[in-house]
Short mmCIF file of C-alpha atoms in Angstrom, two decimals:
data_model
loop_
_atom_site.label_atom_id
_atom_site.label_comp_id
_atom_site.label_asym_id
_atom_site.label_seq_id
_atom_site.Cartn_x
_atom_site.Cartn_y
_atom_site.Cartn_z
CA MET A 30 -43.56 102.32 95.33
CA LYS A 31 -40.64 100.80 96.09
CA GLU A 32 -41.91 96.80 96.55
CA PRO A 33 -44.76 94.96 95.04
CA VAL A 34 -47.54 93.69 96.67
CA LEU A 35 -48.78 90.05 96.25
CA LYS A 36 -52.04 88.69 97.32
CA LEU A 37 -51.46 85.27 98.19
CA SER A 38 -54.84 82.93 98.42
CA GLY A 39 -55.52 78.72 99.08
CA GLN A 40 -52.47 76.92 100.69
CA PHE A 41 -51.25 80.50 101.02
CA GLU A 42 -53.34 80.74 104.17
CA SER A 43 -53.21 77.88 106.14
CA ILE A 44 -52.84 78.47 109.84
CA LYS A 45 -51.96 74.80 111.64
CA SER A 46 -50.63 74.70 115.14
CA LYS A 47 -48.65 72.20 117.03
CA ASP A 48 -47.99 72.49 121.11
CA ASN A 49 -46.89 75.98 121.70
CA PHE A 50 -46.36 76.44 117.97
CA LEU A 51 -48.15 78.24 115.19
CA ILE A 52 -47.60 77.98 111.66
CA ALA A 53 -49.36 80.12 109.54
CA GLY A 54 -48.87 81.34 105.45
CA ALA A 55 -48.02 84.33 104.17
CA GLY A 56 -51.63 85.00 102.85
CA ALA A 57 -53.46 84.27 106.20
CA LYS A 58 -54.94 87.49 107.76
CA LEU A 59 -54.26 88.61 111.23
CA SER A 60 -57.76 88.28 112.20
CA GLN A 61 -57.99 84.70 111.54
CA VAL A 62 -54.86 84.01 112.73
CA LEU A 63 -55.94 85.69 116.38
CA SER A 64 -59.57 83.58 115.92
CA PHE A 65 -57.78 80.65 115.47
CA CYS A 66 -55.12 81.08 118.84
CA MET A 67 -57.89 81.67 120.68
CA ASP A 68 -59.43 78.92 119.83
CA ARG A 69 -56.88 76.53 120.58
CA GLY A 70 -55.61 78.80 123.75
CA LEU A 71 -52.67 80.69 122.12
CA CYS A 72 -51.37 83.63 123.60
CA GLY A 73 -48.98 86.20 122.43
CA LEU A 74 -50.25 88.03 119.04
CA GLU A 75 -53.06 89.26 121.03
CA GLU A 76 -51.69 93.26 120.65
CA PHE A 77 -51.78 92.66 116.91
CA ALA A 78 -55.95 92.24 116.43
CA GLY A 79 -57.55 95.24 115.18
CA ILE A 80 -54.19 95.33 112.07
CA PRO A 81 -55.52 94.66 109.23
CA ALA A 82 -52.76 92.58 107.61
CA THR A 83 -51.71 89.19 106.54
CA ILE A 84 -49.53 87.01 108.32
CA GLY A 85 -46.40 87.99 105.36
CA GLY A 86 -46.97 91.91 104.97
CA ALA A 87 -47.16 91.79 109.17
CA VAL A 88 -43.69 89.75 108.89
CA TYR A 89 -42.21 91.47 105.89
CA LYS A 90 -42.68 95.10 107.85
CA ASN A 91 -42.41 94.51 111.40
CA ALA A 92 -46.00 95.23 112.44
CA GLY A 93 -45.97 96.62 115.76
CA ALA A 94 -48.48 97.43 118.43
CA PHE A 95 -48.67 98.60 122.23
CA GLY A 96 -44.89 97.62 122.85
CA SER A 97 -44.39 94.29 120.56
CA GLU A 98 -43.53 93.75 117.57
CA ILE A 99 -44.50 90.92 115.42
CA CYS A 100 -40.94 89.63 114.72
CA THR A 101 -39.87 88.85 117.81
CA LYS A 102 -42.39 85.95 118.41
CA ILE A 103 -41.06 84.62 115.39
CA LYS A 104 -39.52 81.18 115.36
CA TRP A 105 -38.37 80.72 111.77
CA ILE A 106 -39.72 82.12 108.18
CA LYS A 107 -39.93 80.20 104.79
CA PHE A 108 -39.46 82.43 101.80
CA LEU A 109 -38.71 82.88 98.30
CA GLU A 110 -36.21 83.91 97.21
CA GLY A 111 -35.65 83.72 93.32
CA ARG A 112 -37.20 80.41 92.57
CA LYS A 113 -35.46 78.67 95.89
CA LEU A 114 -37.41 77.97 99.14
CA LYS A 115 -35.42 79.51 102.28
CA LYS A 116 -35.84 78.89 105.55
CA ILE A 117 -34.19 81.19 108.40
CA SER A 118 -34.61 80.96 112.06
CA ASN A 119 -34.78 83.49 114.72
CA ARG A 120 -31.39 82.98 115.59
CA ASP A 121 -30.47 84.23 112.12
CA ILE A 122 -32.58 87.11 111.82
CA SER A 123 -32.19 90.78 112.15
CA PHE A 124 -35.19 93.21 112.31
CA SER A 125 -35.61 97.04 113.35
CA TYR A 126 -38.33 98.86 113.77
CA ARG A 127 -41.42 98.82 110.93
CA LYS A 128 -38.27 96.77 108.50
CA GLY A 129 -38.48 92.53 108.60
CA PRO A 130 -35.84 90.18 108.16
CA LEU A 131 -36.38 89.81 104.56
CA LYS A 132 -34.59 91.58 101.80
CA HIS A 133 -36.11 93.23 98.84
CA GLY A 134 -37.64 90.78 96.23
CA GLN A 135 -37.44 88.09 99.02
CA ILE A 136 -41.21 87.19 99.72
CA VAL A 137 -42.73 85.42 102.33
CA ILE A 138 -44.26 82.35 102.58
CA GLU A 139 -44.90 80.39 105.59
CA VAL A 140 -43.69 81.63 109.68
CA CYS A 141 -43.64 79.97 112.43
CA PHE A 142 -44.39 81.36 115.99
CA ARG A 143 -43.25 80.35 119.24
CA LEU A 144 -46.50 81.09 121.41
CA LYS A 145 -47.36 80.32 125.24
CA LYS A 146 -50.54 78.32 126.04
CA SER A 147 -53.27 80.23 127.90
CA THR A 148 -57.24 80.11 127.95
CA PRO A 149 -59.51 80.85 125.60
CA GLN A 150 -61.73 83.41 128.37
CA ASN A 151 -57.67 85.08 128.97
CA ILE A 152 -56.83 85.97 125.13
CA LYS A 153 -60.65 86.56 124.81
CA GLY A 154 -60.47 88.95 126.58
CA ARG A 155 -57.09 90.63 126.14
CA ILE A 156 -58.37 91.38 122.62
CA LYS A 157 -61.12 92.89 123.80
CA GLU A 158 -58.87 95.16 125.83
CA ILE A 159 -56.34 95.92 122.40
CA TYR A 160 -59.85 96.53 120.61
CA LYS A 161 -60.97 98.86 122.99
CA LYS A 162 -57.67 100.69 123.16
CA ARG A 163 -57.51 101.39 119.32
CA LYS A 164 -60.82 102.45 119.29
CA GLN A 165 -60.52 105.45 122.18
CA LYS A 166 -56.91 105.96 119.45
CA GLY A 167 -59.35 106.81 116.49
CA PHE A 168 -57.59 103.70 114.93
CA LEU A 169 -61.03 101.32 114.43
CA GLY A 170 -63.76 101.79 111.80
CA LYS A 171 -62.05 104.20 109.84
CA ASN A 172 -60.13 103.78 106.64
CA ILE A 173 -56.91 104.95 108.05
CA SER A 174 -53.34 103.84 107.50
CA GLY A 175 -52.83 103.54 110.85
CA CYS A 176 -49.17 105.60 112.06
CA VAL A 177 -47.65 107.47 109.10
CA PHE A 178 -44.37 108.76 110.92
CA LYS A 179 -42.45 106.69 113.15
CA ASN A 180 -42.57 106.67 116.46
CA PRO A 181 -39.78 108.42 118.87
CA ARG A 182 -36.93 106.08 120.41
#
């Protein structure tokens, strides 16, 4: 394995919002973040419904689904490099297909996403659509790793 896997818990699982911004700790599960967003009428992350990942893992690997990549939603990232806490904004990050903006050895601590307002009903409906698509493709209810090969560009 090239990259170590860390499990961040406690304060690293925090989720909060202000206006159209969502701030999530790296240990927060995507499913928890989506529930939080739905309750508060924040949309933009629905495509990631059903992906079994934490925010830190999703950002580190630039999780994507249905034509959307999580790193396109980022306002800033706080990360640890050695013993230093650093923060980079979206204008200073670069990412590519299944490769997030951080380098080997940098650890995601917290991420701020720029989202949009919607109604909880619309968000719930969109999440249901995504789950339906995932189920049709065979991505739900099975122990699978997702795409093994990169999608052609």
